[in-house]
Coordinates of C-alpha atoms in Angstrom, one line a residue:
X234 CA -73.5 44.5 -16.8
X235 CA -77.0 43.2 -16.0
X236 CA -79.8 45.5 -15.0
X237 CA -81.6 43.3 -12.4
X238 CA -85.2 44.0 -11.4
X239 CA -86.3 43.7 -7.7
X240 CA -87.1 40.1 -6.8
X241 CA -90.4 39.6 -5.0
X242 CA -90.2 38.3 -1.5
X243 CA -87.0 40.1 -0.4
X244 CA -87.2 40.7 3.3
X245 CA -85.4 42.3 6.2
X246 CA -82.8 40.1 7.8
X247 CA -82.2 40.1 11.5
X248 CA -82.4 43.2 13.7
X249 CA -80.9 45.4 11.1
X250 CA -82.8 46.5 8.0
X251 CA -80.5 46.2 5.0
X252 CA -79.8 49.0 2.6
X253 CA -81.8 48.1 -0.5
X254 CA -80.1 49.1 -3.7
X255 CA -81.6 49.0 -7.2
X256 CA -78.9 50.0 -9.8
X257 CA -76.5 48.3 -12.2
X258 CA -75.5 44.7 -11.2
X259 CA -72.1 43.3 -12.0
X260 CA -72.6 39.5 -11.9
X261 CA -72.4 36.4 -14.1
X262 CA -75.8 35.3 -15.4
X263 CA -77.5 32.0 -14.4
X264 CA -76.1 30.2 -17.4
X265 CA -72.7 29.7 -15.7
X266 CA -74.3 27.4 -13.1
X267 CA -74.2 24.8 -15.8
X268 CA -70.5 24.5 -15.4
X269 CA -70.8 22.8 -12.0
X270 CA -74.3 21.3 -12.5
X271 CA -73.2 19.2 -15.5
X272 CA -70.4 17.7 -13.5
X273 CA -72.8 16.7 -10.7
X274 CA -75.6 15.1 -12.7
X275 CA -73.6 12.6 -14.7
X276 CA -76.2 11.5 -17.2
X277 CA -77.6 14.9 -18.0
X278 CA -77.0 17.3 -20.9
X279 CA -77.6 21.0 -20.5
X280 CA -78.6 22.6 -23.8
X281 CA -78.6 26.4 -23.8
X282 CA -81.1 27.9 -26.1
X283 CA -79.6 31.3 -26.9
X284 CA -77.4 33.5 -29.1
X285 CA -73.8 33.4 -30.1
X286 CA -73.1 35.8 -27.3
X287 CA -74.2 33.1 -24.9
X288 CA -72.0 30.5 -26.6
X289 CA -69.0 32.8 -26.3
X290 CA -69.8 33.4 -22.6
X291 CA -69.8 29.7 -21.9
X292 CA -66.6 29.3 -23.9
X293 CA -64.9 31.9 -21.7
X294 CA -66.4 30.8 -18.4
X295 CA -65.6 27.1 -18.9
X296 CA -62.3 27.6 -20.7
X297 CA -63.4 25.0 -23.4
X298 CA -64.9 25.1 -26.8
X299 CA -68.7 24.5 -26.9
X300 CA -69.4 20.8 -27.3
X301 CA -65.8 20.0 -26.5
X302 CA -67.1 19.5 -23.0
X303 CA -69.3 16.4 -23.4
X304 CA -72.4 17.4 -21.6
X305 CA -73.4 21.0 -22.3
X306 CA -73.7 23.0 -25.5
X307 CA -75.6 25.8 -27.2
X308 CA -78.5 25.7 -29.7
X309 CA -77.7 29.0 -31.3
X310 CA -80.6 31.3 -32.3
X311 CA -79.8 33.1 -35.6
X312 CA -81.0 36.4 -36.8
X313 CA -83.5 34.7 -39.2
X314 CA -85.0 32.9 -36.2
X315 CA -85.5 36.1 -34.2
X316 CA -87.0 37.7 -37.3
X317 CA -89.6 35.0 -37.5
X318 CA -88.3 33.5 -40.7
X319 CA -88.0 30.1 -39.2
X320 CA -90.1 27.9 -36.9
X321 CA -88.0 27.9 -33.7
X322 CA -89.8 24.8 -32.4
X323 CA -88.9 22.8 -35.6
X324 CA -85.3 24.1 -35.4
X325 CA -85.1 23.0 -31.7
X326 CA -86.6 19.6 -32.4
X327 CA -83.9 19.0 -35.1
X328 CA -81.1 20.1 -32.8
X329 CA -82.4 17.8 -30.0
X330 CA -83.0 14.8 -32.3
X331 CA -79.4 15.1 -33.7
X332 CA -78.0 15.5 -30.2
X333 CA -79.8 12.4 -28.7
X334 CA -78.9 10.3 -31.8
X335 CA -75.2 11.2 -31.2
X336 CA -75.5 10.8 -27.4
X337 CA -77.9 8.0 -26.6
X338 CA -76.5 7.8 -23.0
X339 CA -78.2 11.1 -22.1
X340 CA -81.0 10.4 -19.7
X341 CA -81.9 13.9 -18.8
X342 CA -82.0 16.8 -21.3
X343 CA -82.2 20.2 -19.7
X344 CA -83.2 23.2 -21.9
X345 CA -81.7 26.4 -20.4
X346 CA -83.2 29.6 -21.6
X347 CA -80.7 32.4 -22.1
X348 CA -83.3 35.1 -22.5
X349 CA -87.0 35.6 -21.6
X350 CA -89.5 34.2 -24.1
X351 CA -90.4 37.8 -25.1
X352 CA -86.9 38.1 -26.5
X353 CA -86.3 34.7 -28.1
X354 CA -89.9 34.2 -29.2
X355 CA -89.9 30.7 -27.9
X356 CA -91.9 29.2 -25.0
X357 CA -89.3 26.9 -23.5
X358 CA -91.8 25.3 -21.1
X359 CA -94.1 24.1 -23.9
X360 CA -91.0 23.0 -25.9
X361 CA -89.8 20.9 -23.0
X362 CA -93.3 19.3 -22.6
X363 CA -93.4 18.5 -26.3
X364 CA -89.9 17.1 -26.4
X365 CA -90.5 15.1 -23.2
X366 CA -93.4 13.3 -25.0
X367 CA -91.3 12.7 -28.1
X368 CA -88.3 11.2 -26.3
X369 CA -90.0 9.5 -23.3
X370 CA -89.2 7.2 -21.6
X371 CA -85.5 7.1 -22.6
X372 CA -84.9 10.8 -21.9
X373 CA -86.4 13.1 -19.3
X374 CA -86.7 16.8 -20.6
X375 CA -86.7 19.7 -18.2
X376 CA -86.3 23.5 -18.6
X377 CA -85.3 26.5 -16.5
X378 CA -84.2 30.1 -17.1
X379 CA -80.6 31.1 -16.9
X380 CA -81.3 34.6 -18.3
X381 CA -78.9 37.3 -17.3
X382 CA -81.8 39.7 -17.3
X383 CA -83.6 37.6 -14.7
X384 CA -80.9 35.7 -12.7
X385 CA -77.6 35.9 -11.0
X386 CA -75.2 33.0 -11.5
X387 CA -76.2 31.0 -8.5
X388 CA -79.9 31.4 -9.3
X389 CA -79.3 29.1 -12.3
X390 CA -78.8 26.2 -9.8
X391 CA -81.9 27.4 -7.8
X392 CA -84.1 27.4 -10.9
X393 CA -82.8 24.0 -12.0
X394 CA -83.4 22.4 -8.6
X395 CA -86.9 24.0 -8.5
X396 CA -87.7 22.4 -11.9
X397 CA -86.2 19.1 -10.6
X398 CA -88.3 19.2 -7.4
X399 CA -91.5 19.4 -9.5
X400 CA -90.4 16.1 -11.2
X401 CA -89.6 14.1 -8.1
X402 CA -91.7 11.0 -7.4
X403 CA -94.2 11.3 -4.6
X404 CA -93.3 9.5 -1.4
X405 CA -95.7 6.8 -0.2
X406 CA -98.4 8.1 2.2
X407 CA -97.0 6.1 5.1
X408 CA -93.4 6.6 4.3
X409 CA -91.1 7.0 7.3
X410 CA -89.3 10.3 7.9
X411 CA -86.4 10.9 5.5
X412 CA -83.8 13.6 5.0
X413 CA -83.0 15.4 1.7
X414 CA -80.0 17.6 1.3
X415 CA -80.8 20.2 -1.4
X416 CA -77.9 21.9 -3.2
X417 CA -75.2 20.7 -5.5
X418 CA -72.3 19.5 -3.5
X419 CA -69.0 18.0 -4.7
X420 CA -69.1 14.2 -4.6
X421 CA -66.3 14.1 -1.9
X422 CA -68.4 16.5 0.4
X423 CA -71.6 14.5 -0.2
X424 CA -69.8 11.3 0.7
X425 CA -68.5 12.9 3.9
X426 CA -71.9 14.1 5.0
X427 CA -73.5 10.8 4.2
X428 CA -71.0 9.0 6.5
X429 CA -71.8 11.4 9.3
X430 CA -75.6 11.0 8.8
X431 CA -75.1 7.2 8.8
X432 CA -73.1 7.3 12.0
X433 CA -75.8 9.5 13.6
X434 CA -78.5 7.0 12.6
X435 CA -80.3 9.4 10.3
X436 CA -81.8 8.0 7.2
X437 CA -82.8 7.4 4.6
X438 CA -80.8 10.3 3.2
X439 CA -80.9 11.6 -0.3
X440 CA -79.2 14.4 -2.1
X441 CA -80.7 16.8 -4.7
X442 CA -79.4 16.9 -7.4
X443 CA -78.5 13.2 -7.4
X444 CA -75.6 12.0 -9.3
X445 CA -77.8 10.2 -11.8
X446 CA -81.3 11.3 -13.1
X447 CA -82.5 7.7 -12.5
X448 CA -81.9 8.2 -8.8
X449 CA -84.4 11.0 -8.1
X450 CA -85.5 10.8 -4.5
X451 CA -89.2 10.7 -3.5
X452 CA -90.6 13.7 -1.6
X453 CA -93.6 14.1 0.6
X454 CA -94.9 15.3 4.0
X455 CA -92.3 13.1 5.9
X456 CA -89.4 14.6 4.0
X457 CA -87.1 16.9 6.0
X458 CA -84.9 19.2 3.9
X459 CA -81.5 20.7 4.7
X460 CA -80.4 23.4 2.3
X461 CA -76.7 23.1 1.5
X462 CA -76.7 26.6 -0.1
X463 CA -78.4 29.9 1.0
X464 CA -79.5 30.8 -2.6
X465 CA -82.1 28.0 -3.0
X466 CA -85.3 30.1 -2.4
X467 CA -87.2 28.8 -5.4
X468 CA -86.1 25.2 -4.9
X469 CA -87.2 25.4 -1.2
X470 CA -90.6 26.7 -2.2
X471 CA -91.0 24.0 -4.8
X472 CA -90.1 21.3 -2.2
X473 CA -92.5 22.8 0.4
X474 CA -95.2 22.7 -2.2
X475 CA -94.6 19.0 -2.4
X476 CA -95.2 18.7 1.3
X477 CA -91.6 18.7 2.5
X478 CA -90.4 20.7 5.6
X479 CA -87.3 22.8 5.3
X480 CA -85.1 22.8 8.5
X481 CA -83.8 26.1 9.7
X482 CA -80.1 26.1 10.1
X483 CA -76.9 28.1 9.4
X484 CA -75.0 26.8 6.4
X485 CA -72.2 24.2 6.6
X486 CA -69.2 26.5 6.2
X487 CA -66.5 26.2 8.8
X488 CA -66.7 24.2 12.0
X489 CA -69.4 26.3 13.6
X490 CA -71.7 26.4 10.6
X491 CA -71.3 22.7 9.8
X492 CA -72.0 21.7 13.4
X493 CA -75.2 23.8 13.6
X494 CA -76.3 22.5 10.2
X495 CA -75.8 18.8 11.3
X496 CA -77.4 19.5 14.6
X497 CA -80.6 20.8 12.9
X498 CA -80.9 17.3 11.2
X499 CA -80.0 15.5 14.4
X500 CA -82.7 17.4 16.4
X501 CA -85.3 16.7 13.7
X502 CA -84.5 13.0 13.9
X503 CA -84.3 12.7 17.7
X504 CA -80.5 12.1 17.9
X505 CA -79.4 12.3 21.6
X506 CA -77.1 15.2 22.3
X507 CA -74.4 12.9 23.7
X508 CA -74.3 10.8 20.6
X509 CA -74.2 13.9 18.4
X510 CA -71.3 15.3 20.3
X511 CA -69.4 12.0 20.2
X512 CA -69.9 11.5 16.5
X513 CA -68.9 15.1 15.5
X514 CA -66.2 15.6 18.1
X515 CA -63.3 14.5 15.9
X516 CA -64.5 16.5 12.8
X517 CA -65.0 19.6 14.9
X518 CA -61.5 19.4 16.3
X519 CA -59.9 18.9 12.8
X520 CA -61.8 21.8 11.4
X521 CA -60.8 24.1 14.3
X522 CA -57.1 23.1 13.9
X523 CA -57.2 23.5 10.1
X524 CA -58.7 27.0 10.3
X525 CA -56.3 27.9 13.2
X526 CA -53.3 27.4 10.9
X527 CA -54.6 30.4 8.8
X528 CA -56.0 32.6 11.6
X529 CA -52.9 34.6 12.0
X530 CA -53.0 35.8 8.4
X531 CA -56.8 36.7 8.6
X532 CA -57.2 38.0 12.1
X533 CA -58.0 41.7 12.2
X534 CA -58.1 41.9 8.4
X535 CA -60.8 44.2 7.0
X536 CA -63.1 42.5 4.5
X537 CA -65.7 44.0 2.2
X538 CA -68.1 41.6 0.5
X539 CA -69.8 42.7 -2.7
X540 CA -73.1 41.2 -3.7
X541 CA -72.5 38.3 -6.1
X542 CA -73.1 34.7 -5.0
X543 CA -75.6 35.0 -2.1
X544 CA -73.0 33.2 0.0
X545 CA -71.9 36.5 1.5
X546 CA -73.7 36.4 4.9
X547 CA -72.4 32.8 5.5
X548 CA -68.9 33.7 4.4
X549 CA -68.9 36.8 6.6
X550 CA -70.0 34.8 9.6
X551 CA -67.2 32.3 9.1
X552 CA -64.5 35.0 8.6
X553 CA -65.7 37.0 11.6
X554 CA -66.2 34.2 14.1
X555 CA -63.7 31.6 13.1
X556 CA -61.0 33.6 11.4
X557 CA -61.1 36.8 13.4
X558 CA -61.6 39.1 10.4
X559 CA -63.4 42.5 10.6
X560 CA -66.3 42.7 8.2
X561 CA -66.7 46.2 6.7
X562 CA -69.9 45.5 4.7
X563 CA -71.9 42.5 3.6
X564 CA -73.7 42.8 0.2
X565 CA -75.9 40.1 -1.3
X566 CA -78.0 40.1 -4.5
X567 CA -81.0 39.0 -2.4
X568 CA -81.5 38.3 1.3
X569 CA -84.0 35.6 2.4
X570 CA -85.0 36.3 6.0
X571 CA -86.1 32.8 6.9
X572 CA -83.1 30.9 5.3
X573 CA -80.5 33.3 6.7
X574 CA -81.9 33.9 10.1
X575 CA -79.4 31.5 11.7
X576 CA -76.5 33.3 10.0
X577 CA -77.6 36.8 11.0
X578 CA -78.1 35.7 14.6
X579 CA -74.4 34.7 14.8
X580 CA -72.9 37.8 13.1
X581 CA -71.4 40.5 15.2
X582 CA -73.8 43.4 15.6
X583 CA -73.5 46.7 13.7
X584 CA -72.2 45.3 10.4
X585 CA -73.7 47.2 7.4
X586 CA -75.8 45.0 5.1
X587 CA -76.9 45.8 1.5
X588 CA -79.4 43.9 -0.5
X589 CA -79.3 44.3 -4.3
X590 CA -76.5 46.3 -6.0
X591 CA -75.6 49.7 -7.3
X592 CA -72.1 49.1 -8.5
X593 CA -70.9 52.7 -8.5
X594 CA -72.1 53.4 -5.0
X595 CA -70.7 50.2 -3.6
X596 CA -67.4 50.8 -5.2
X597 CA -67.3 54.3 -3.7
X598 CA -68.0 52.8 -0.2
X599 CA -65.3 50.2 -0.8
X600 CA -62.7 52.7 -1.9
X601 CA -63.5 54.9 1.1
X602 CA -63.1 52.0 3.5
X603 CA -59.8 50.7 1.9
X604 CA -60.4 47.1 3.1
X605 CA -57.5 44.6 3.1
X606 CA -59.7 42.2 1.0
X607 CA -62.7 42.6 -1.3
X608 CA -64.8 39.5 -2.1
X609 CA -66.3 40.3 -5.5
X610 CA -67.2 39.3 -9.0
X611 CA -64.5 38.9 -11.6
X612 CA -65.5 42.1 -13.4
X613 CA -64.7 44.2 -10.3
X614 CA -61.5 42.4 -9.3
X615 CA -59.0 44.0 -11.8
X616 CA -60.0 47.6 -11.1
X617 CA -59.8 47.0 -7.4
X618 CA -56.4 45.2 -7.7
X619 CA -55.1 48.1 -9.7
X620 CA -56.1 50.4 -6.8
X621 CA -54.2 48.4 -4.3
X622 CA -57.0 46.3 -2.8
X623 CA -56.6 42.5 -2.8
X624 CA -59.6 40.6 -4.1
X625 CA -61.1 37.1 -4.0
X626 CA -63.4 36.0 -6.8
X627 CA -66.8 35.1 -5.4
X628 CA -67.3 32.4 -8.1
X629 CA -64.4 30.4 -6.7
X630 CA -66.5 29.8 -3.5
X631 CA -69.1 28.0 -5.7
X632 CA -66.6 25.9 -7.7
X633 CA -64.4 24.9 -4.8
X634 CA -65.3 22.2 -2.2
X635 CA -65.7 24.4 0.9
X636 CA -68.6 22.8 2.9
X637 CA -68.0 20.5 5.9
X638 CA -65.4 19.9 8.6
X639 CA -62.7 18.5 6.2
X640 CA -62.9 21.6 4.0
X641 CA -62.9 24.3 6.7
X642 CA -59.1 24.8 6.4
X643 CA -59.4 25.0 2.6
X644 CA -62.1 27.7 2.9
X645 CA -59.9 29.8 5.1
X646 CA -56.9 29.4 2.8
X647 CA -59.0 30.7 -0.1
X648 CA -58.9 34.1 1.6
X649 CA -55.3 33.9 2.6
X650 CA -54.0 33.4 -0.9
X651 CA -54.9 36.9 -2.3
X652 CA -53.4 38.5 0.8
X653 CA -50.2 36.5 0.4
X654 CA -50.0 37.2 -3.3
X655 CA -50.3 41.0 -2.7
X656 CA -47.6 40.8 0.0
X657 CA -45.3 39.0 -2.5
X658 CA -46.0 41.6 -5.2
X659 CA -45.1 44.4 -2.7
X660 CA -41.8 42.8 -1.8
X661 CA -41.0 42.4 -5.5
X662 CA -41.9 46.0 -6.4

C-alpha cells in the first residue's frame, strides 16, 4: 500500500462537496503507466531508475521479464549505491551508454524515477540534462517521476506528458488555429478521431504523445487542447504555460461523452451545428445500438467505484446515463474541478463522492452497501470477490480501447463480464 500525501489544488466538484479522505491508498504506482506508454511512442525507451523491487513490480505488471520487452527496463540501484559507495551519475551514464550502443534506433530515452531524490540520492533532472547533452542530437532525454510515494498509476502518464509538453517546439507567431488531443490513445482510436476531425474540417490536428518522438507537434497561443483523459492535470498546466487553451468538455466515453467532446472542438473551430450532426449521426447511432445490447444486464445494477484511475466520474456518468446503472459511490484519487465540471453536470444528483482514499473506511461503506459490482484496484478485488461482490479492475479501463463511438459497446461489455462470470459461478456452485 502507498501512503499518499494530499495533492495541492484539489477542489470541490459540482454542487456537492466531496468527502476528502487521507488514509492508506491501495493503488499501483506511476511506474505502471510505462506499460502502455512504451507501446504508444514507438521509438522511445523508458528506463526506470530504481530498486529490484521496482523491477519485480514491472515483471509482474507486464507479465514479461525485464528487458524481454524491447523498450523498457530497469537501471537497478544496489545497496552500495544507496550507501554512497558508488557515484550514481557515473553508474547511470554507463547503463545508458551500453543501452544506446545496443539499441541505436532509440530516439527518445525517458528516465523514470521510482523514488524521490531524497531516497535514491540522485537528481534525475540534472542527470537527464547531462545525458541529453552527451547524446544529442541522436537521442532526446527526458525524465519524470513514477514514484509510488508521489503518484498513482495514471499520474505516471500525466507526468510524462507534462515533461513532453515542455519539450514541444514553439508554434510560429502567426500560426493558424490548431487542435491538439492530449492523452495516450490506442492507435485505432486515434485514427478514428482523426477521420472525424478531417470530416468536420478541423485541422491541423496533432496527438500528444505522438507515435514517434520526431513528430512532436508545435504549441502556442493558437493551439486548442482537448484532453482525452481526466487525469492530465499537470500536462494541462504545462500546455497552458506554453500558451495553449484547454477546451472544457466531458471525456469521450460512450455516445454522450464522445459527442460532447467532439462538439467542444467543433464549437472552437466554428463548425456549423448542421454539419456536426450530419458527420456524427452514424457514429452516434452505432454507439447507442452497441451499448443497448448490454443495457439489460446493467440496468438497475448497483455500482461502487473505488478511487484508483481518476476515470471514475466519467465511468459513473456513462454507467448511469447510458447503461441505466445505479451509482452507489464515486471515489477518485483526485478531483479536478475545471476538468471534471462537464462530467459532474451530467451525473444524477445526490451521488456520494469521495476524494482521496482511506481503504478501510471505503471497504466498510462498500460492504454495508453490498453493490452488484465494485470497480476497484487489483489489490481489493480478491477480498471483495471472496465476500460475494463482483469486481472490475480499474486498470483494464486504461489498457483497453474504450474511447469513441466504435468502442462504446466494448466499454459496456467490460462491466457485463464480471456480472456474467459471477452468475455462472453461482449456477455451478
